[in-house]
Coordinates of C-alpha atoms and ligand atoms in Angstrom, one line a residue:
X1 CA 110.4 50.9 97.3
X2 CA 109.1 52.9 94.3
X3 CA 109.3 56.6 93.4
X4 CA 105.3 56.8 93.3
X5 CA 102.3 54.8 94.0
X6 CA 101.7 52.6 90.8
X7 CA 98.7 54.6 89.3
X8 CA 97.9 56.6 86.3
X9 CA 101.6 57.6 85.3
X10 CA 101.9 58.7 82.0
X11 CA 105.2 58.0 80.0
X12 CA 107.4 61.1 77.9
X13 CA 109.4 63.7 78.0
X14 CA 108.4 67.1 78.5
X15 CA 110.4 69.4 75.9
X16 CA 112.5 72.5 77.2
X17 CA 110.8 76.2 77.6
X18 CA 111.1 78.2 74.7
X19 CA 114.6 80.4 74.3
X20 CA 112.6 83.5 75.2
X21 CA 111.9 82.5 78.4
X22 CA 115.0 81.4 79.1
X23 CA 116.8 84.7 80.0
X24 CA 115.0 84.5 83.3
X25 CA 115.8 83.0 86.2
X26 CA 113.6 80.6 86.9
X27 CA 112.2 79.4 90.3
X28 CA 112.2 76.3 91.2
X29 CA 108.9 74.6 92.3
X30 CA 105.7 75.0 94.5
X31 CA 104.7 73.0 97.3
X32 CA 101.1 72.2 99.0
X33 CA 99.7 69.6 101.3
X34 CA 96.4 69.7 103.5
X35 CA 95.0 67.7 105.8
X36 CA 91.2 67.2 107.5
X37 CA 89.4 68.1 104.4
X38 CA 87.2 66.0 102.4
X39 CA 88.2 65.8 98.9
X40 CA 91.7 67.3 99.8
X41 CA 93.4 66.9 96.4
X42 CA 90.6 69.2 94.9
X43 CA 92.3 72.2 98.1
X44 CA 95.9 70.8 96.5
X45 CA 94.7 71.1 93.0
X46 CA 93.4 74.9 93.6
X47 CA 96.9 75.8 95.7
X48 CA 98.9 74.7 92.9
X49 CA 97.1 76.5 90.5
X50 CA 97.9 79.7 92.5
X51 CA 101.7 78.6 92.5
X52 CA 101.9 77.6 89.0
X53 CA 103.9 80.4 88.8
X54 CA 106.8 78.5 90.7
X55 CA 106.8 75.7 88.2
X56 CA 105.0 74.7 84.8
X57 CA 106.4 72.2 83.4
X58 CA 104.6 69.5 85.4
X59 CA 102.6 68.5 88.5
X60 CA 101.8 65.7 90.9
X61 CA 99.4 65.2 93.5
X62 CA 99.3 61.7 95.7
X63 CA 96.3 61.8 98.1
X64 CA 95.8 59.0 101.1
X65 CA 92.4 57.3 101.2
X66 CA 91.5 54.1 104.2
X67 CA 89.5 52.0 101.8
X68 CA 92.2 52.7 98.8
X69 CA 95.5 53.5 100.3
X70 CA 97.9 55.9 98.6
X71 CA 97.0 57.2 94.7
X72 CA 99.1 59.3 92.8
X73 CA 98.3 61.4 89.6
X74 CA 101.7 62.9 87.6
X75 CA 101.3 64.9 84.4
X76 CA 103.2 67.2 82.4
X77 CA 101.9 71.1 81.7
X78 CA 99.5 73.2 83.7
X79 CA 97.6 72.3 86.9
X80 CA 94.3 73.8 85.0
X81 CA 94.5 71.6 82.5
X82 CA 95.1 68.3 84.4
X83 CA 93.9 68.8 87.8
X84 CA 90.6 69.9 87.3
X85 CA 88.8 67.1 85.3
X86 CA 86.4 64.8 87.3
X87 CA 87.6 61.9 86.2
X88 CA 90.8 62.1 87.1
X89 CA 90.5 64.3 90.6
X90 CA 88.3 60.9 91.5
X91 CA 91.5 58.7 91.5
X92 CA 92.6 60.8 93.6
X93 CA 90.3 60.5 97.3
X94 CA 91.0 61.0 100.7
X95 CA 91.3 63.8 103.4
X96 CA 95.0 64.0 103.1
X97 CA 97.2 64.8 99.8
X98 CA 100.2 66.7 98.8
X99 CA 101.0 68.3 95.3
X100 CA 103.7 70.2 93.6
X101 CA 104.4 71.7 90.7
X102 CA 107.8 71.7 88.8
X103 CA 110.5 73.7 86.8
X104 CA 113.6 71.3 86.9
X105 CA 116.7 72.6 88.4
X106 CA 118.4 69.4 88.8
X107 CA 118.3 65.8 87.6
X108 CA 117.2 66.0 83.7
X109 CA 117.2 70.2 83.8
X110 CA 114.8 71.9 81.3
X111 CA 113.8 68.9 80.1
X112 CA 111.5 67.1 82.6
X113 CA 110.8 63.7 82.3
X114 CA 107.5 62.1 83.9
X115 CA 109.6 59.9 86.4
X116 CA 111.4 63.3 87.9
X117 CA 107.7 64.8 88.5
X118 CA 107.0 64.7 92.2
X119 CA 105.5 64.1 95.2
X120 CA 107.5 61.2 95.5
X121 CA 106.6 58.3 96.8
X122 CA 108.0 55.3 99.1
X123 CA 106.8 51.7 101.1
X124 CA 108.1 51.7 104.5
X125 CA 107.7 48.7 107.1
X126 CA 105.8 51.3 109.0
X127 CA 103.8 52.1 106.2
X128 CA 104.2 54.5 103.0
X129 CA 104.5 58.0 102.8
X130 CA 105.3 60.8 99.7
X131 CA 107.6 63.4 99.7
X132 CA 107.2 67.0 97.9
X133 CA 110.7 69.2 98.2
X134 CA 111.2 73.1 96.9
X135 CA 115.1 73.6 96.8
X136 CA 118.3 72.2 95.6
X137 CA 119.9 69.6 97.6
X138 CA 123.8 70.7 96.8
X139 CA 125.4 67.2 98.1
X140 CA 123.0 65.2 96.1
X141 CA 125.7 63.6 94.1
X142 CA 127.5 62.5 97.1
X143 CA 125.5 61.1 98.9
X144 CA 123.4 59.1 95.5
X145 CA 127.1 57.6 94.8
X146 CA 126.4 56.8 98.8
X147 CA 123.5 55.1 97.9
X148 CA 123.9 53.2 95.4
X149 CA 127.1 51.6 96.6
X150 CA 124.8 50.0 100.1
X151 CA 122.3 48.9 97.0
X152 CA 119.9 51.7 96.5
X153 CA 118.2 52.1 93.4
X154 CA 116.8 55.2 91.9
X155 CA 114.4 55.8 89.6
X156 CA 114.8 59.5 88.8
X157 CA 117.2 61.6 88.5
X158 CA 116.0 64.5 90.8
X159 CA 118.0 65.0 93.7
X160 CA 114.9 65.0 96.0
X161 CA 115.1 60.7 95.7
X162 CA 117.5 60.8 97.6
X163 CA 115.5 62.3 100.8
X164 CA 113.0 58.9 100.2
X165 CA 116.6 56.4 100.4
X166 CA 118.0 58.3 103.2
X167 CA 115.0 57.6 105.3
X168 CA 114.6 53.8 104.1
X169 CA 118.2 53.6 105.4
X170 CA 117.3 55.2 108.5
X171 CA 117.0 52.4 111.8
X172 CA 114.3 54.6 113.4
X173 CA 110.5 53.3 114.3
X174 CA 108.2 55.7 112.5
X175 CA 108.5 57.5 109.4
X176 CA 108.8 61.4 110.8
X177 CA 112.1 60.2 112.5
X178 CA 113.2 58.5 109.8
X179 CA 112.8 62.3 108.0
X180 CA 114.4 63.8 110.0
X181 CA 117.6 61.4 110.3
X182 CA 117.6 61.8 106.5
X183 CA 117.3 65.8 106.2
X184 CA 120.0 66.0 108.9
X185 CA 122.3 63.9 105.5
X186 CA 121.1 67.0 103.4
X187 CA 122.7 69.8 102.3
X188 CA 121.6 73.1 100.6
X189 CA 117.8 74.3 100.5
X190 CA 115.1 72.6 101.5
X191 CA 111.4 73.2 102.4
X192 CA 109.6 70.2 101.9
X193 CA 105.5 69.4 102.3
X194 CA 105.1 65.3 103.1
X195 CA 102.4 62.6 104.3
X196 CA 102.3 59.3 105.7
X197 CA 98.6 57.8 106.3
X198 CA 97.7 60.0 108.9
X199 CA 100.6 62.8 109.1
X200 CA 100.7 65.8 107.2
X201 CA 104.6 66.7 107.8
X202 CA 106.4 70.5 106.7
X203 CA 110.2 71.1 107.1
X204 CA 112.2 74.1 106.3
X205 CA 116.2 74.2 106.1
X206 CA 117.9 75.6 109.2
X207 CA 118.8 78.7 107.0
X208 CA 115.1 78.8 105.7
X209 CA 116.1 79.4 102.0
X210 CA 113.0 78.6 100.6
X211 CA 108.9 79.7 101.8
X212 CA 106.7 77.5 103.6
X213 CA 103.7 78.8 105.1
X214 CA 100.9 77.2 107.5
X215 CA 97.1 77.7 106.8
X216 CA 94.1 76.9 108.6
X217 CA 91.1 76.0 106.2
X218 CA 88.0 74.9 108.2
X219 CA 88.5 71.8 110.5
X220 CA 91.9 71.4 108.8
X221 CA 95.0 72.6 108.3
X222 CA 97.3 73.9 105.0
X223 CA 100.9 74.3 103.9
X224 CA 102.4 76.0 101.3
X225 CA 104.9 77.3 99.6
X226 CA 103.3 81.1 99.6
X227 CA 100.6 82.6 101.3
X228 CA 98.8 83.9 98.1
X229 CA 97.7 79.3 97.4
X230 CA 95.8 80.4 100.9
X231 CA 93.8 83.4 99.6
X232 CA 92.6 81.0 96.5
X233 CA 90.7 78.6 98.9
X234 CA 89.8 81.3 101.7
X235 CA 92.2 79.7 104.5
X236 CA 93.8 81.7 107.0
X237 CA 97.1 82.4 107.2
X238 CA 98.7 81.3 110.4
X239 CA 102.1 81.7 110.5
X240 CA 105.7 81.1 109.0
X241 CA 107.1 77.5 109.1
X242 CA 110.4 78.6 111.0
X243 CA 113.9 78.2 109.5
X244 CA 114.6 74.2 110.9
X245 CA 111.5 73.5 112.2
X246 CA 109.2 70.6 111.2
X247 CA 105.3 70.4 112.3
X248 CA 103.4 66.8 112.3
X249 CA 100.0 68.2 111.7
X250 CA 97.2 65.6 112.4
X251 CA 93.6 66.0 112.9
X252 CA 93.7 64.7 116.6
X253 CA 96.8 66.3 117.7
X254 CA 96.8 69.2 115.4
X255 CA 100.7 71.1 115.1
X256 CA 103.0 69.7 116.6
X257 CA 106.3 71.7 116.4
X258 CA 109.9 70.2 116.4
X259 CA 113.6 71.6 115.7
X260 CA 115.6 68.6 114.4
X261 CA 118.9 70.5 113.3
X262 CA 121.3 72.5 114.9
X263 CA 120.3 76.1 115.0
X264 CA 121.9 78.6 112.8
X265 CA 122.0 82.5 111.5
X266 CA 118.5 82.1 109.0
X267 CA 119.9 83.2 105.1
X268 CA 116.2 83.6 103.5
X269 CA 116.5 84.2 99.9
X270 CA 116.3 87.5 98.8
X271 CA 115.4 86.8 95.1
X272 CA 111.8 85.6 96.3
X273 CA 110.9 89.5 97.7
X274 CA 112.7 90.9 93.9
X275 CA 110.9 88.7 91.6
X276 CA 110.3 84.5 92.4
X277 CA 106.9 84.9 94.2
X278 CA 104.2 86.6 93.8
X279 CA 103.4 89.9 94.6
X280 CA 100.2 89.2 96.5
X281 CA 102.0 86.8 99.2
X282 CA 103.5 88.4 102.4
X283 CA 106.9 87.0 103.1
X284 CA 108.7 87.7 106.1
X285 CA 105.3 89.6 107.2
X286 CA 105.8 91.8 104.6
X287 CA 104.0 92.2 101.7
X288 CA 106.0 91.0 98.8
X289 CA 104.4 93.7 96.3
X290 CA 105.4 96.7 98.9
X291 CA 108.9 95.5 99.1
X292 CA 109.2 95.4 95.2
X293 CA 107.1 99.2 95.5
X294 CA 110.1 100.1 97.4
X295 CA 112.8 98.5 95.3
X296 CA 111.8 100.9 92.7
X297 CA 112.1 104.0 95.7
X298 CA 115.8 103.0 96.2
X299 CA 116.8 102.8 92.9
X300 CA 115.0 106.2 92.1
X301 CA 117.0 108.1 94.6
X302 CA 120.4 105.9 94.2
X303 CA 119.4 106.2 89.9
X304 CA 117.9 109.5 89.0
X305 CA 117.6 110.0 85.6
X306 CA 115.7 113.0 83.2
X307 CA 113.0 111.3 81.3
X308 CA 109.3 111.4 80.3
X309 CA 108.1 108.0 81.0
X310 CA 108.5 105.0 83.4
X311 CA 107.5 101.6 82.0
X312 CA 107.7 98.5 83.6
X313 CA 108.8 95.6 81.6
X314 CA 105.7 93.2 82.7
X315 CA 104.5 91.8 84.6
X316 CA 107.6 91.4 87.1
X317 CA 108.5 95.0 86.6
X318 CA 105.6 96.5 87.4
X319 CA 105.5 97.0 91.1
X320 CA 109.5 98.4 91.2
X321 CA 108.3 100.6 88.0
X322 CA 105.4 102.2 89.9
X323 CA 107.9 102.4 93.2
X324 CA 110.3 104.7 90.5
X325 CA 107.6 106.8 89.3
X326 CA 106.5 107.2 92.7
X327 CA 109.8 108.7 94.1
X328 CA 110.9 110.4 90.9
X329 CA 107.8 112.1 90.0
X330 CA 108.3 111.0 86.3
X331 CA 104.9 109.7 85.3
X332 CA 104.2 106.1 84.3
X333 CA 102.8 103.8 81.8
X334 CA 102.0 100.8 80.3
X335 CA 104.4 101.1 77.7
X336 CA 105.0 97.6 76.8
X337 CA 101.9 95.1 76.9
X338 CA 102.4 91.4 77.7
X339 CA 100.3 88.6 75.9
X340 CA 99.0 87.0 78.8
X341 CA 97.3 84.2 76.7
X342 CA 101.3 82.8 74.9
X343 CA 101.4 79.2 76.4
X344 CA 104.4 76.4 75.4
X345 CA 102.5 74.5 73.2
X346 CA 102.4 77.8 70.7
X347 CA 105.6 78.9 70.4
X348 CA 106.8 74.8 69.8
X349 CA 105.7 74.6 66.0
X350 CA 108.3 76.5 63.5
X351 CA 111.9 78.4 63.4
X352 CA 110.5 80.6 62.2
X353 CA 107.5 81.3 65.2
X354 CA 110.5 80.9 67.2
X355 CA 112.8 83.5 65.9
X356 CA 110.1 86.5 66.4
X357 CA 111.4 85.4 70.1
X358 CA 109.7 88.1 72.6
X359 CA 107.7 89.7 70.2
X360 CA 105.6 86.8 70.7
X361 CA 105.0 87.9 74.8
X362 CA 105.5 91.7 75.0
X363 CA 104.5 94.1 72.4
X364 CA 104.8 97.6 72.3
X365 CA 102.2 100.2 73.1
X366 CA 103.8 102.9 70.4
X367 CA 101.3 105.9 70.9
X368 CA 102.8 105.9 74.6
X369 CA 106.6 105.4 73.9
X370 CA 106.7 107.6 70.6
X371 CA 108.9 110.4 71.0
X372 CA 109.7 110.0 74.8
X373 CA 112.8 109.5 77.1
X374 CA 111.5 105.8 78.5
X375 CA 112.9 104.7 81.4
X376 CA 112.4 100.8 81.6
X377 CA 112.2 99.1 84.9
X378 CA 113.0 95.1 85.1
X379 CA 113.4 92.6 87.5
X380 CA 116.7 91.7 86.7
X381 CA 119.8 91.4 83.8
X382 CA 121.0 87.9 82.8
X383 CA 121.8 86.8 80.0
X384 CA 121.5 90.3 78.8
X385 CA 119.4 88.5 75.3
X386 CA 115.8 89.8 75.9
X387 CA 117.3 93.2 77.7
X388 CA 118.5 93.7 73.9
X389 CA 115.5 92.7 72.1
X390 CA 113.1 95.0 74.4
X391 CA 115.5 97.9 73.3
X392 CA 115.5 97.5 70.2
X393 CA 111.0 97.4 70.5
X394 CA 111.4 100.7 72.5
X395 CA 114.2 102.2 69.7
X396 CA 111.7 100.9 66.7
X397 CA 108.4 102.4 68.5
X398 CA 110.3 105.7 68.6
X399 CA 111.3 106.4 71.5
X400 CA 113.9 109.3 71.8
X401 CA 116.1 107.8 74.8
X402 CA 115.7 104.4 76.8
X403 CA 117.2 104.0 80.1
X404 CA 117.1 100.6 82.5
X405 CA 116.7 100.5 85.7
X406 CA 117.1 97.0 87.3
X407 CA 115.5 96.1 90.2
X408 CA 118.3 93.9 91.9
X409 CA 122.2 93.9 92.0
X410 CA 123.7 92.6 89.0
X411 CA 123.5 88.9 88.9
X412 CA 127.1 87.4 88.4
X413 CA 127.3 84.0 90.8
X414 CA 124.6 81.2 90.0
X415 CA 121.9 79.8 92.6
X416 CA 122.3 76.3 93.7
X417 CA 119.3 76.4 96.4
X418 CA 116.6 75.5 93.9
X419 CA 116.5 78.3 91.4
X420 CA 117.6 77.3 87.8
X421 CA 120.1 80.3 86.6
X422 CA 122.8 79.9 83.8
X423 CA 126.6 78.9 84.1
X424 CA 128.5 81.6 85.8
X425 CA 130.4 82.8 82.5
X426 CA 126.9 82.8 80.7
X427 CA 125.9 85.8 83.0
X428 CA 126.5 88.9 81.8
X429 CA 127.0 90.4 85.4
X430 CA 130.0 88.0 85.5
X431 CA 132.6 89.7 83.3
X432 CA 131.6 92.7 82.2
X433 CA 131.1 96.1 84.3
X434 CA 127.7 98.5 84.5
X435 CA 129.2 100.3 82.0
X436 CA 130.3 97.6 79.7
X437 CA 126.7 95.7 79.8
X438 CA 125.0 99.1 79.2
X439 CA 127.3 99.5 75.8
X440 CA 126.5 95.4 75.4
X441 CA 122.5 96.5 75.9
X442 CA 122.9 99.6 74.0
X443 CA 121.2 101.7 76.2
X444 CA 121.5 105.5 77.1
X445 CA 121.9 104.6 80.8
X446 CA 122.0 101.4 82.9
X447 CA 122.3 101.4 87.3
X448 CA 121.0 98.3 89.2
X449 CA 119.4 98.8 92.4
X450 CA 122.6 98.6 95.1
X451 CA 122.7 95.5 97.6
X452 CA 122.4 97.6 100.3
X453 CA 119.6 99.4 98.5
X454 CA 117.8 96.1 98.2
X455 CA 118.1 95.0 102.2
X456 CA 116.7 98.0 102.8
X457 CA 114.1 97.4 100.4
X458 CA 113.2 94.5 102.5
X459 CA 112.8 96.2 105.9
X460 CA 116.3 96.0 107.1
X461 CA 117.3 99.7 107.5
X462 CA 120.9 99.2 108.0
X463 CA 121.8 97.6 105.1
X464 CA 123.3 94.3 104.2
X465 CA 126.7 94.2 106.7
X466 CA 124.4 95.0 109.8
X467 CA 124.2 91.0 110.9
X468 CA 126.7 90.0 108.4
X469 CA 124.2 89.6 106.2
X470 CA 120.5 88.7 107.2
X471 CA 119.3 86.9 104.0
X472 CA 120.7 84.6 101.2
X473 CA 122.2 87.0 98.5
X474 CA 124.9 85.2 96.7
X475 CA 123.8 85.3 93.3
X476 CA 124.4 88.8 93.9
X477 CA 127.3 88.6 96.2
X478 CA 129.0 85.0 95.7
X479 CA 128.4 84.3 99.4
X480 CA 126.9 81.0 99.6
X481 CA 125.6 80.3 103.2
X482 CA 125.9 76.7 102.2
X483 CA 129.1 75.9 100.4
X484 CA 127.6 74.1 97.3
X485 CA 129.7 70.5 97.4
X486 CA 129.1 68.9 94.6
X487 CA 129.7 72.0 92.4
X488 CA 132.9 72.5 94.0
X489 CA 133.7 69.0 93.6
X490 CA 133.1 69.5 89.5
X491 CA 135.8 72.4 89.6
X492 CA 133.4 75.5 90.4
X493 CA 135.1 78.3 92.3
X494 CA 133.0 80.2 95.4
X495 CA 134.4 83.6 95.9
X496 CA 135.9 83.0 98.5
X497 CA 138.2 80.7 96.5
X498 CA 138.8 82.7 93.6
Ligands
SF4_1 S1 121.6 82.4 95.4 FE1 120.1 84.0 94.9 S2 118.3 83.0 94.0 FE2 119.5 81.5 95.1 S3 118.7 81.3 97.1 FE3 120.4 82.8 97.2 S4 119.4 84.8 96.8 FE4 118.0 83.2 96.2

């Protein structure tokens, strides 16, 4: 068994994303796979492209072709700028292929190398078959001790190898059984896009932490992570992949629909309406950029304030920002303009290009903030270090008072379902009060949107308590719907235990 198929793998070490982005948190990965189309890594290519904004620090795509067998294509950076040359999208033929893009959360974190890039891939008896997960497997360290005690050998150190292991351990006849005997070993968040030679397989968690979506393209048939990687190649959106289901999709049968685990209460994160996907997908069957619009209703009637302007701190403040405006009457502007054009490769080459820090992304539009009482409208509060450095742009453009307005609870327990956040005592939310961070952020006024604001943000009108709770909060809450093992195990205490 080998992690891919043995073409066209570069060797290297992707560096870590600048600081400035850092004070985000940071999904995760994308998923696609598609099925009954010719040339269907050129369909994966263009899906990937519209999830880039899930991962960039690498992609992979492994296609299956008769004549050829399995090829696989793994490189570091965009999708645009790997997946879309000829000669390379020619290695790659077939009717069948799965791709995903990356942003580590575990094995080598923020600092991918090429082995940890997926889909990965392994030889069965029964044939081969790659493997593309979105989440965080939270016993992964268990059960790779496991592994490697019967013999196993890894060759990465994402926690997604050991999905490929469990299943070549697994005593079952073909390879979607021997899936789902190794998911039913898994732990944590999960939705994962796979293919054998003439299977396209999807699988979501039985708490449905993470998006997967079903598309129909023609004669054949689409998954991804988000509905907005249909739009780009004009396939129609079908439905949800439920919370524990898994579909075989194959060009003769077409879905087929299964339910391997044991049913439970679904916990979808709530994170992916505030800020992790984008705002032209419909999640849940609603609109992600209408739930945000409403975020920014909440907090202006839970967070009034007096002031002339509302600006969004772009681009994922925008939709809350316009919600705010909306509500409070106060008009709004683009009063802080983001470089759309700043890649990695820019910001890498000196201190001192790295010490101007956000300057380098957002700029500020002074003829609209000059003079005015701004209030600023973000996604969220982390670290608290770019909060501070867009204050200070706002104080210097001369503006007369700046008030935030956060569009989520504070953020005080880290994610360990596949989104990369910051040790718990690195989060500001963590050990200081509103008031305490708004004196840390220097601020006039600082009020998050409340939890119960939020649920009702997303369509559930009584709040967070009324099914005790409907979705995954607990970077918000410290309720984890799946106790996080190997964290525990390390010394990390749920809230539970504190
Ligand atoms: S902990 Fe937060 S980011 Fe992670 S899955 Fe739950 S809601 Fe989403």
């Amino acid at each position: 068994m080998r992690p891919t198929p043995p073409h066209d793998i570069p060797q290297g070490i992707m560096p870590p994303a600048h600081p400035f982005d850092a004070d985000k948190l940071r999904e995760e990965c994308g998923i696609y796979g598609v099925i009954g189309l010719v040339d269907a890594a050129n369909f994966v290519a263009l899906g990937l492209h519209a999830l880039q904004h899930r991962g960039q620090e690498a992609g992979g795509i492994v296609s299956y072709d008769a004549e050829t067998g399995f090829n696989s294509a793994h490189r570091f950076g965009y999708v645009r700028d790997n997946f879309t040359k000829a000669g390379l999208m020619e290695t790659l033929p077939g009717t069948l292929a799965i791709g995903h893009v990356r942003y580590s959360t575990a094995g080598t974190k923020g600092h991918t190398a090429i082995r940890d890039v997926q889909p990965f891939f392994g030889e069965f008896s029964m044939g081969g078959a790659a493997i593309a997960h979105n989440g965080n497997i939270v016993n992964a360290e268990a059960l790779r001790r496991e592994l490697i005690d019967r013999g196993s050998i890894f060759q990465s150190s994402s926690d997604s190898e050991c999905i490929i292991h469990l299943m070549a351990r697994s005593l079952q006849k073909t390879i979607p059984e021997r899936m789902k005997d190794a998911l039913r070993r898994v732990e944590g968040a999960f939705s994962v896009v796979a293919m054998t030679r003439t299977k396209l397989i999807g699988v979501r968690d039985p708490l449905g932490v993470r998006p997967l979506v079903l598309g129909r393209f023609g004669g054949g048939w689409v998954l991804s992570s988000e509905t907005c990687a249909l739009d780009i190649i004009g396939a129609e959106f079908v439905r949800e992949i439920a919370p524990g289901e898994m579909v075989q999709i194959s060009p003769e049968k077409g879905v087929e629909s299964y339910f391997p685990f044991e049913r439970t209460q679904p916990r979808f994160c709530i994170f992916e309406h505030v800020y992790f996907s984008r705002p032209d997908s419909i999640l849940g069957g609603r609109s992600v950029y209408e739930t945000r619009h409403q975020i920014g209703v909440e907090l202006a009637r839970e967070a009034p304030v007096e002031a002339d302007l509302v600006c969004p701190v772009p681009d994922s403040g925008t939709p809350a920002a316009i919600g705010y405006s909306f509500e409070s009457g106060i008009p709004y502007g683009m009063g802080i303009i983001r470089n759309q054009y700043m890649g990695r490769t820019f910001i890498e080459p000196t201190e001192q290009i790295r010490n101007m820090g956000v300057r380098l992304k957002l700029n500020v539009n002074r003829a609209l903030i000059e003079g005015k009482r701004v209030v600023l409208v973000d996604d969220s509060v982390v670290r608290g270090t770019t909060s501070r450095k867009i204050k200070e742009m706002i104080l210097d453009a001369g503006a007369r008072e700046v008030h935030f307005r956060i569009a989520s609870p504070p953020t005080a327990w880290p994610c360990f379902y596949g989104v990369d956040t910051p040790e718990r005592d690195k989060l500001l939310a963590s050990h200081m009060t509103e008031d305490e961070m708004r004196v840390y952020l220097g601020v006039d006024s600082l009020r998050f949107v409340s939890l119960d604001g939020l649920y009702r943000a997303v369509g559930e009108a009584r709040g967070r308590n009324a099914q005790c709770p409907q979705y995954c909060d607990a970077c918000f809450s410290g309720d984890y719907p799946v106790a996080p093992s190997d964290m525990i195990e390390k010394g990390f205490q749920t809230r539970a235990a504190e």
